[in-house]
Amino acid sequence: MVDDITHNIVTKTKPTFYFVGVTTHQSSIMKVFPRWMQAIGRPEVVIEGINHRIHDDPKSYRATVAQIKYDPLSLGALVTTHKIDLLTASRYMFDGLHDSADQTGEVSSISKRKEQLWGHAKDPLTSGLSLDAILGPGYFGKSHGHVLCFGAGGSGKAISLHFISRTNPDDRPKKLIVNNRSEARLLELKKMVDSLETDILFEYNQNVDPTVNDNIMANMPEGSIVINATGMGKDTPGSPVTNSGLFPRNSIAWEINYRGELDFWHQAMAQRHSRNVMVEDGWLYFLHGWTQVIAEVLDLEFDARTFDELGKIAEDLRPPLVYIPKNGDIDSG
Ligand SMILES: NC(=O)c1ccc[n+]([C@@H]2O[C@H](COP(=O)([O-])OP(=O)(O)OC[C@H]3O[C@@H](n4cnc5c(N)ncnc54)[C@H](OP(=O)(O)O)[C@@H]3O)[C@@H](O)[C@H]2O)c1
């Protein structure tokens, strides 16, 4: 199968770091990356986006992996959206998978060590760092809220794994509900959860009807966390809930993207006053995700000071995120 795709390999003339996604050229990283490389003393490293369709042809994923594996100046990649599909299509091409990738069946980082191709799933770590910053310690002990996660893909899995791995019971929700469009992804997530020890009660719903999602959301206890990990509002239009869907009172809404139409973020913002919803976006997730993968690919370690410095550089280039109230918003406050 590899022979099929190796004839398309391009011999790079500069050390190249790939970004594998859906609309990579619109990402802030295209502007941020060269500035970051200057800051860390690796200005020769360039970034290149590779766009795949959602659930693309497995052959096409293998061609991307072959480019990295066989071209000497192709250093590695950050993978978003296709983390599961890419690994499913190309698992045999990797020489080593970190436990995180094995456990989740996904790769967000592709790197090389000598001649070996390695895959890591950084999202359990990076979504966890973001959630820790959003929630603070002991959140569930104080709020008694649950978690509702729309999307059982790479990020939905990573978020589930993060909560399972929290050692303090006050950092774990009693219940985590996952809603996904396809049954297959839910079954994969369930398989992962069943293979681990956890006292979190998982509930899995296969559904695409946003009015059904509204009902599920309306029944969440106060103080819950509602997460949009579907890519809707960035990779595809819309939101998993309708404009009439009520967020739980005193809840946290986390849209894991930071760019795009961000309908879910707007819906939550519309209720920030009337239902006291704290609304978060995916910028911090973006910073943690990128710095962790760059460190892995370039074989570096970033300390907290460097992370802060890189964060400041990126902040200057961040696209503005402006809330635009729409007619019919529940609370346009
Ligand atoms: N801020 C950041 O740095 C950051 C980091 C990680 C990810 N992300 C973004 O987060 C999004 C998700 O990433 P991912 O890697 O988890 O993608 P993924 O593996 O494609 O997962 C998305 C999941 O959402 C499901 N879905 C789509 N529409 C739905 C709906 N209406 N209701 C319920 N489920 C629905 C899909 O179901 P099917 O199984 O039917 O396809 C799929 O399982 C992407 O936009 C990605 O770019 C951002």
Tab-separated table of C-alpha atoms and ligand atoms in Angstrom:
chain	number	residue	atom	x	y	z
A	1	MET	CA	0.000	0.000	0.000
A	2	VAL	CA	2.857	2.382	0.797
A	3	ASP	CA	4.389	1.871	-2.667
A	4	ASP	CA	1.144	3.167	-4.136
A	5	ILE	CA	1.685	6.606	-2.687
A	6	THR	CA	5.427	7.114	-2.447
A	7	HIS	CA	5.698	8.330	-6.049
A	8	ASN	CA	3.961	11.575	-5.041
A	9	ILE	CA	6.574	12.522	-2.463
A	10	VAL	CA	8.006	16.000	-2.882
A	11	THR	CA	11.641	16.536	-1.937
A	12	LYS	CA	11.618	19.604	0.283
A	13	THR	CA	14.446	22.123	0.214
A	14	LYS	CA	13.654	23.627	3.630
A	15	PRO	CA	12.850	21.898	6.932
A	16	THR	CA	9.056	21.677	6.765
A	17	PHE	CA	6.483	21.326	9.509
A	18	TYR	CA	3.029	20.346	8.245
A	19	PHE	CA	-0.368	21.343	9.551
A	20	VAL	CA	-2.985	18.724	8.609
A	21	GLY	CA	-6.554	20.005	8.884
A	22	VAL	CA	-9.582	21.159	6.900
A	23	THR	CA	-9.094	24.895	6.306
A	24	THR	CA	-5.490	25.199	7.450
A	25	HIS	CA	-4.692	28.320	5.434
A	26	GLN	CA	-7.167	30.340	7.496
A	27	SER	CA	-5.559	29.380	10.791
A	28	SER	CA	-3.682	31.943	12.868
A	29	ILE	CA	-0.765	29.518	13.029
A	30	MET	CA	0.241	30.475	9.482
A	31	LYS	CA	1.197	33.952	10.769
A	32	VAL	CA	2.224	32.854	14.254
A	33	PHE	CA	4.541	29.976	13.274
A	34	PRO	CA	7.279	32.036	11.504
A	35	ARG	CA	7.351	34.473	14.466
A	36	TRP	CA	7.618	31.567	16.894
A	37	MET	CA	10.445	29.982	14.890
A	38	GLN	CA	12.329	33.314	15.018
A	39	ALA	CA	11.752	33.497	18.778
A	40	ILE	CA	13.103	29.993	19.438
A	41	GLY	CA	16.062	30.378	17.068
A	42	ARG	CA	14.830	28.043	14.315
A	43	PRO	CA	13.894	30.549	11.556
A	44	GLU	CA	14.741	28.055	8.828
A	45	VAL	CA	11.718	25.870	9.669
A	46	VAL	CA	8.683	26.632	7.492
A	47	ILE	CA	5.041	25.591	7.894
A	48	GLU	CA	2.863	24.098	5.172
A	49	GLY	CA	-0.862	23.339	5.377
A	50	ILE	CA	-2.362	20.117	4.050
A	51	ASN	CA	-6.153	20.165	3.758
A	52	HIS	CA	-8.170	16.974	3.772
A	53	ARG	CA	-11.920	16.544	3.407
A	54	ILE	CA	-13.648	15.402	6.600
A	55	HIS	CA	-13.515	11.557	6.600
A	56	ASP	CA	-11.220	11.672	3.544
A	57	ASP	CA	-10.119	8.720	1.415
A	58	PRO	CA	-7.707	6.588	3.513
A	59	LYS	CA	-5.247	6.621	0.589
A	60	SER	CA	-5.076	10.373	0.794
A	61	TYR	CA	-4.177	10.205	4.516
A	62	ARG	CA	-1.489	7.624	3.727
A	63	ALA	CA	-0.013	9.975	1.095
A	64	THR	CA	0.305	12.692	3.760
A	65	VAL	CA	1.996	10.310	6.190
A	66	ALA	CA	4.300	8.986	3.430
A	67	GLN	CA	5.447	12.541	2.618
A	68	ILE	CA	6.540	13.011	6.230
A	69	LYS	CA	7.978	9.528	6.587
A	70	TYR	CA	10.074	9.397	3.435
A	71	ASP	CA	11.147	13.005	2.731
A	72	PRO	CA	14.181	13.844	4.889
A	73	LEU	CA	13.349	17.556	5.331
A	74	SER	CA	9.701	16.885	6.217
A	75	LEU	CA	10.002	17.051	9.989
A	76	GLY	CA	6.559	16.170	11.232
A	77	ALA	CA	3.038	17.498	11.629
A	78	LEU	CA	0.268	18.704	13.844
A	79	VAL	CA	-2.976	16.954	12.938
A	80	THR	CA	-6.376	18.378	13.750
A	81	THR	CA	-9.868	17.102	12.858
A	82	HIS	CA	-8.428	13.970	11.114
A	83	LYS	CA	-6.661	12.575	14.190
A	84	ILE	CA	-8.638	9.318	14.245
A	85	ASP	CA	-9.184	8.824	10.512
A	86	LEU	CA	-5.519	9.473	9.691
A	87	LEU	CA	-4.244	6.955	12.220
A	88	THR	CA	-6.838	4.360	11.207
A	89	ALA	CA	-5.668	4.674	7.582
A	90	SER	CA	-1.936	4.653	8.272
A	91	ARG	CA	-1.259	2.862	11.565
A	92	TYR	CA	1.111	0.356	9.979
A	93	MET	CA	3.310	3.182	8.666
A	94	PHE	CA	4.305	4.290	12.176
A	95	ASP	CA	7.365	2.772	13.851
A	96	GLY	CA	6.156	3.788	17.292
A	97	LEU	CA	2.982	5.045	18.933
A	98	HIS	CA	2.988	6.721	22.328
A	99	ASP	CA	0.590	5.095	24.844
A	100	SER	CA	-1.695	8.116	24.465
A	101	ALA	CA	-2.108	7.377	20.744
A	102	ASP	CA	-2.631	3.683	21.374
A	103	GLN	CA	-5.251	4.355	24.024
A	104	THR	CA	-7.241	6.916	22.021
A	105	GLY	CA	-6.646	5.551	18.505
A	106	GLU	CA	-5.655	9.019	17.304
A	107	VAL	CA	-2.557	11.073	16.508
A	108	SER	CA	-2.282	14.841	16.785
A	109	SER	CA	1.518	14.845	16.565
A	110	ILE	CA	3.645	13.103	13.933
A	111	SER	CA	7.373	13.297	14.605
A	112	LYS	CA	10.605	11.583	13.647
A	113	ARG	CA	13.407	10.263	15.790
A	114	LYS	CA	16.310	9.204	13.596
A	115	GLU	CA	14.650	7.057	10.938
A	116	GLN	CA	11.586	6.242	13.045
A	117	LEU	CA	8.146	7.752	12.586
A	118	TRP	CA	6.290	8.402	15.851
A	119	GLY	CA	2.684	9.276	16.645
A	120	HIS	CA	1.453	10.956	19.836
A	121	ALA	CA	-2.011	11.964	20.955
A	122	LYS	CA	-1.336	15.271	22.679
A	123	ASP	CA	-4.965	16.251	23.136
A	124	PRO	CA	-5.589	14.480	26.444
A	125	LEU	CA	-2.731	16.621	27.781
A	126	THR	CA	-3.526	19.866	25.944
A	127	SER	CA	-7.327	19.769	26.347
A	128	GLY	CA	-6.603	18.951	30.001
A	129	LEU	CA	-4.288	21.944	30.446
A	130	SER	CA	-7.006	24.138	28.914
A	131	LEU	CA	-9.772	22.639	31.078
A	132	ASP	CA	-7.651	23.007	34.216
A	133	ALA	CA	-7.228	26.714	33.430
A	134	ILE	CA	-10.956	27.161	32.715
A	135	LEU	CA	-12.282	25.193	35.716
A	136	GLY	CA	-9.676	25.685	38.411
A	137	PRO	CA	-9.125	23.013	41.090
A	138	GLY	CA	-12.050	21.119	42.647
A	139	TYR	CA	-14.657	22.466	40.209
A	140	PHE	CA	-17.055	19.519	40.430
A	141	GLY	CA	-16.799	19.277	44.217
A	142	LYS	CA	-18.031	22.877	44.384
A	143	SER	CA	-20.524	23.024	41.498
A	144	HIS	CA	-21.906	19.436	41.397
A	145	GLY	CA	-22.296	19.996	37.658
A	146	HIS	CA	-21.996	17.320	34.980
A	147	VAL	CA	-20.358	17.426	31.534
A	148	LEU	CA	-22.158	17.381	28.184
A	149	CYS	CA	-19.816	16.959	25.236
A	150	PHE	CA	-21.073	17.283	21.672
A	151	GLY	CA	-18.703	15.256	19.491
A	152	ALA	CA	-17.047	11.908	20.191
A	153	GLY	CA	-14.140	12.423	17.805
A	154	GLY	CA	-10.510	13.019	18.663
A	155	SER	CA	-11.177	15.913	21.031
A	156	GLY	CA	-14.260	14.338	22.629
A	157	LYS	CA	-12.179	11.259	23.403
A	158	ALA	CA	-9.279	13.330	24.732
A	159	ILE	CA	-11.563	15.346	27.014
A	160	SER	CA	-13.138	12.130	28.339
A	161	LEU	CA	-9.694	10.681	29.019
A	162	HIS	CA	-8.630	13.850	30.800
A	163	PHE	CA	-11.576	13.697	33.206
A	164	ILE	CA	-11.077	9.963	33.812
A	165	SER	CA	-7.426	10.582	34.682
A	166	ARG	CA	-8.097	13.253	37.356
A	167	THR	CA	-7.040	11.774	40.669
A	168	ASN	CA	-8.950	14.171	42.948
A	169	PRO	CA	-12.665	13.158	42.938
A	170	ASP	CA	-13.593	16.868	43.100
A	171	ASP	CA	-11.977	17.273	39.673
A	172	ARG	CA	-14.131	14.534	38.146
A	173	PRO	CA	-17.777	14.968	37.098
A	174	LYS	CA	-20.213	12.348	38.399
A	175	LYS	CA	-21.655	12.078	34.902
A	176	LEU	CA	-20.365	12.735	31.379
A	177	ILE	CA	-22.805	12.656	28.458
A	178	VAL	CA	-21.400	12.364	24.948
A	179	ASN	CA	-23.522	13.079	21.884
A	180	ASN	CA	-22.303	12.154	18.438
A	181	ARG	CA	-23.623	12.044	14.901
A	182	SER	CA	-22.330	8.570	14.008
A	183	GLU	CA	-22.699	5.491	16.165
A	184	ALA	CA	-19.214	4.238	15.228
A	185	ARG	CA	-17.411	7.044	17.068
A	186	LEU	CA	-19.548	6.497	20.162
A	187	LEU	CA	-18.721	2.799	20.143
A	188	GLU	CA	-15.000	3.596	19.876
A	189	LEU	CA	-15.258	6.011	22.778
A	190	LYS	CA	-17.218	3.480	24.833
A	191	LYS	CA	-14.572	0.855	24.100
A	192	MET	CA	-11.869	3.191	25.397
A	193	VAL	CA	-13.861	4.100	28.526
A	194	ASP	CA	-14.704	0.443	29.241
A	195	SER	CA	-11.011	-0.438	29.077
A	196	LEU	CA	-10.232	2.018	31.883
A	197	GLU	CA	-11.231	2.201	35.517
A	198	THR	CA	-13.500	5.108	36.258
A	199	ASP	CA	-16.308	6.104	38.605
A	200	ILE	CA	-17.658	8.634	36.073
A	201	LEU	CA	-21.012	7.533	34.710
A	202	PHE	CA	-20.806	7.787	30.916
A	203	GLU	CA	-23.921	8.143	28.765
A	204	TYR	CA	-23.751	7.897	24.986
A	205	ASN	CA	-26.352	9.368	22.615
A	206	GLN	CA	-26.366	9.002	18.874
A	207	ASN	CA	-28.224	11.983	17.471
A	208	VAL	CA	-27.954	14.846	14.984
A	209	ASP	CA	-31.242	16.607	15.680
A	210	PRO	CA	-30.367	19.901	17.419
A	211	THR	CA	-33.782	20.054	19.121
A	212	VAL	CA	-33.036	16.707	20.799
A	213	ASN	CA	-29.665	18.164	21.848
A	214	ASP	CA	-31.530	21.194	23.248
A	215	ASN	CA	-33.609	18.870	25.451
A	216	ILE	CA	-30.553	17.023	26.705
A	217	MET	CA	-28.830	20.336	27.466
A	218	ALA	CA	-31.892	21.726	29.253
A	219	ASN	CA	-31.873	18.720	31.592
A	220	MET	CA	-28.257	19.182	32.687
A	221	PRO	CA	-27.855	20.286	36.305
A	222	GLU	CA	-26.800	23.824	37.177
A	223	GLY	CA	-23.067	24.405	37.039
A	224	SER	CA	-22.543	21.875	34.227
A	225	ILE	CA	-20.046	22.224	31.399
A	226	VAL	CA	-21.301	22.077	27.819
A	227	ILE	CA	-18.620	21.515	25.179
A	228	ASN	CA	-18.818	21.859	21.418
A	229	ALA	CA	-16.234	19.403	20.077
A	230	THR	CA	-18.044	18.743	16.791
A	231	GLY	CA	-16.192	21.258	14.609
A	232	MET	CA	-19.617	22.793	13.758
A	233	GLY	CA	-19.257	26.538	13.443
A	234	LYS	CA	-15.797	26.129	11.907
A	235	ASP	CA	-15.365	22.996	9.781
A	236	THR	CA	-19.078	22.716	8.987
A	237	PRO	CA	-21.859	25.287	9.333
A	238	GLY	CA	-24.148	25.612	12.335
A	239	SER	CA	-24.166	24.423	15.914
A	240	PRO	CA	-25.210	21.192	17.630
A	241	VAL	CA	-27.956	23.161	19.477
A	242	THR	CA	-30.586	25.667	18.287
A	243	ASN	CA	-30.794	29.355	19.203
A	244	SER	CA	-33.623	28.413	21.594
A	245	GLY	CA	-31.568	25.807	23.450
A	246	LEU	CA	-31.118	26.774	27.100
A	247	PHE	CA	-27.687	26.418	28.656
A	248	PRO	CA	-27.771	25.261	32.283
A	249	ARG	CA	-27.758	28.094	34.803
A	250	ASN	CA	-24.329	29.039	36.188
A	251	SER	CA	-22.735	26.791	33.598
A	252	ILE	CA	-19.597	26.916	31.484
A	253	ALA	CA	-19.851	26.728	27.696
A	254	TRP	CA	-16.636	25.734	25.955
A	255	GLU	CA	-16.400	26.153	22.202
A	256	ILE	CA	-13.123	24.368	21.484
A	257	ASN	CA	-12.447	26.379	18.306
A	258	TYR	CA	-11.378	30.023	18.285
A	259	ARG	CA	-12.153	30.915	14.669
A	260	GLY	CA	-14.962	30.493	12.174
A	261	GLU	CA	-18.605	31.463	12.562
A	262	LEU	CA	-18.587	29.981	16.087
A	263	ASP	CA	-22.391	29.762	16.276
A	264	PHE	CA	-22.275	27.768	19.520
A	265	TRP	CA	-20.051	30.400	21.142
A	266	HIS	CA	-22.514	33.111	20.056
A	267	GLN	CA	-25.477	31.101	21.376
A	268	ALA	CA	-23.774	30.755	24.747
A	269	MET	CA	-22.734	34.430	24.775
A	270	ALA	CA	-26.390	35.342	24.240
A	271	GLN	CA	-27.136	33.712	27.618
A	272	ARG	CA	-24.122	34.861	29.562
A	273	HIS	CA	-26.178	37.296	31.644
A	274	SER	CA	-29.653	35.775	31.777
A	275	ARG	CA	-28.376	32.304	32.715
A	276	ASN	CA	-24.959	33.279	34.047
A	277	VAL	CA	-23.028	31.269	31.485
A	278	MET	CA	-19.255	31.601	31.477
A	279	VAL	CA	-18.213	31.349	27.834
A	280	GLU	CA	-14.818	30.098	26.710
A	281	ASP	CA	-13.243	29.582	23.303
A	282	GLY	CA	-10.396	27.440	22.005
A	283	TRP	CA	-7.522	29.944	22.001
A	284	LEU	CA	-5.706	28.497	25.009
A	285	TYR	CA	-6.260	24.988	23.593
A	286	PHE	CA	-4.691	26.248	20.358
A	287	LEU	CA	-1.627	27.568	22.237
A	288	HIS	CA	-1.133	24.400	24.294
A	289	GLY	CA	-1.777	22.150	21.294
A	290	TRP	CA	0.707	23.881	19.042
A	291	THR	CA	3.488	24.371	21.569
A	292	GLN	CA	3.316	20.736	22.678
A	293	VAL	CA	3.461	19.381	19.125
A	294	ILE	CA	6.205	21.789	18.010
A	295	ALA	CA	8.251	20.720	21.042
A	296	GLU	CA	7.759	17.054	20.123
A	297	VAL	CA	8.594	17.500	16.430
A	298	LEU	CA	11.653	19.721	17.009
A	299	ASP	CA	12.704	17.637	20.031
A	300	LEU	CA	12.662	20.603	22.413
A	301	GLU	CA	11.176	21.418	25.786
A	302	PHE	CA	9.371	24.695	26.443
A	303	ASP	CA	9.371	25.944	30.013
A	304	ALA	CA	6.541	28.093	31.424
A	305	ARG	CA	8.411	31.303	30.602
A	306	THR	CA	8.854	30.336	26.944
A	307	PHE	CA	5.174	29.286	26.769
A	308	ASP	CA	4.167	32.739	28.067
A	309	GLU	CA	6.484	34.459	25.578
A	310	LEU	CA	5.097	32.444	22.673
A	311	GLY	CA	1.573	33.174	23.925
A	312	LYS	CA	2.267	36.929	23.849
A	313	ILE	CA	3.598	36.754	20.285
A	314	ALA	CA	0.505	34.841	19.191
A	315	GLU	CA	-1.905	37.177	21.013
A	316	ASP	CA	-0.802	40.070	18.772
A	317	LEU	CA	-1.780	38.047	15.712
A	318	ARG	CA	-5.004	36.615	17.111
A	319	PRO	CA	-8.112	37.316	15.003
A	320	PRO	CA	-10.619	39.436	16.942
A	321	LEU	CA	-13.509	37.488	18.429
A	322	VAL	CA	-16.489	39.819	18.585
A	323	TYR	CA	-19.917	38.881	19.878
A	324	ILE	CA	-22.621	39.981	17.462
A	325	PRO	CA	-26.115	39.706	19.009
A	326	LYS	CA	-28.653	38.234	16.605
A	327	ASN	CA	-32.390	38.829	16.405
A	328	GLY	CA	-34.101	36.411	18.723
A	329	ASP	CA	-31.132	36.044	21.062
A	330	ILE	CA	-32.368	35.027	24.473
A	331	ASP	CA	-30.274	37.725	26.140
A	332	SER	CA	-28.500	40.241	23.990
A	333	GLY	CA	-27.107	41.973	27.094
B	1	LIG	N1	-8.568	25.075	19.579
B	1	LIG	C1	-7.791	24.114	19.168
B	1	LIG	O1	-6.584	24.222	19.129
B	1	LIG	C2	-8.388	22.778	18.767
B	1	LIG	C3	-7.783	21.602	19.204
B	1	LIG	C4	-8.355	20.368	18.816
B	1	LIG	C5	-9.455	20.378	17.967
B	1	LIG	N2	-9.981	21.552	17.554
B	1	LIG	C6	-11.154	21.585	16.646
B	1	LIG	O2	-12.196	20.858	17.251
B	1	LIG	C7	-13.013	20.270	16.237
B	1	LIG	C8	-13.150	18.782	16.539
B	1	LIG	O3	-11.873	18.185	16.391
B	1	LIG	P1	-11.705	16.608	16.407
B	1	LIG	O4	-10.298	16.361	16.119
B	1	LIG	O5	-12.348	16.032	17.613
B	1	LIG	O6	-12.567	16.219	15.115
B	1	LIG	P2	-13.282	14.817	14.760
B	1	LIG	O7	-12.409	13.697	15.189
B	1	LIG	O8	-13.702	14.932	13.334
B	1	LIG	O9	-14.572	14.812	15.696
B	1	LIG	C9	-15.717	15.573	15.490
B	1	LIG	C10	-16.885	14.711	15.912
B	1	LIG	O10	-18.067	15.505	15.962
B	1	LIG	C11	-19.125	14.726	15.462
B	1	LIG	N3	-20.200	15.590	14.979
B	1	LIG	C12	-20.239	16.385	13.886
B	1	LIG	N4	-21.410	17.026	13.834
B	1	LIG	C13	-22.129	16.649	14.915
B	1	LIG	C14	-23.411	16.962	15.449
B	1	LIG	N5	-24.228	17.814	14.831
B	1	LIG	N6	-23.813	16.389	16.605
B	1	LIG	C15	-23.016	15.519	17.238
B	1	LIG	N7	-21.804	15.157	16.794
B	1	LIG	C16	-21.349	15.719	15.659
B	1	LIG	C17	-18.515	13.897	14.350
B	1	LIG	O11	-19.337	12.773	14.147
B	1	LIG	P3	-19.138	11.705	12.940
B	1	LIG	O12	-18.525	10.536	13.612
B	1	LIG	O13	-20.501	11.448	12.429
B	1	LIG	O14	-18.246	12.380	11.933
B	1	LIG	C18	-17.152	13.556	14.941
B	1	LIG	O15	-17.151	12.342	15.680
B	1	LIG	C19	-12.334	20.581	14.916
B	1	LIG	O16	-12.951	21.724	14.359
B	1	LIG	C20	-10.898	20.892	15.317
B	1	LIG	O17	-10.251	21.739	14.409
B	1	LIG	C21	-9.496	22.761	17.950
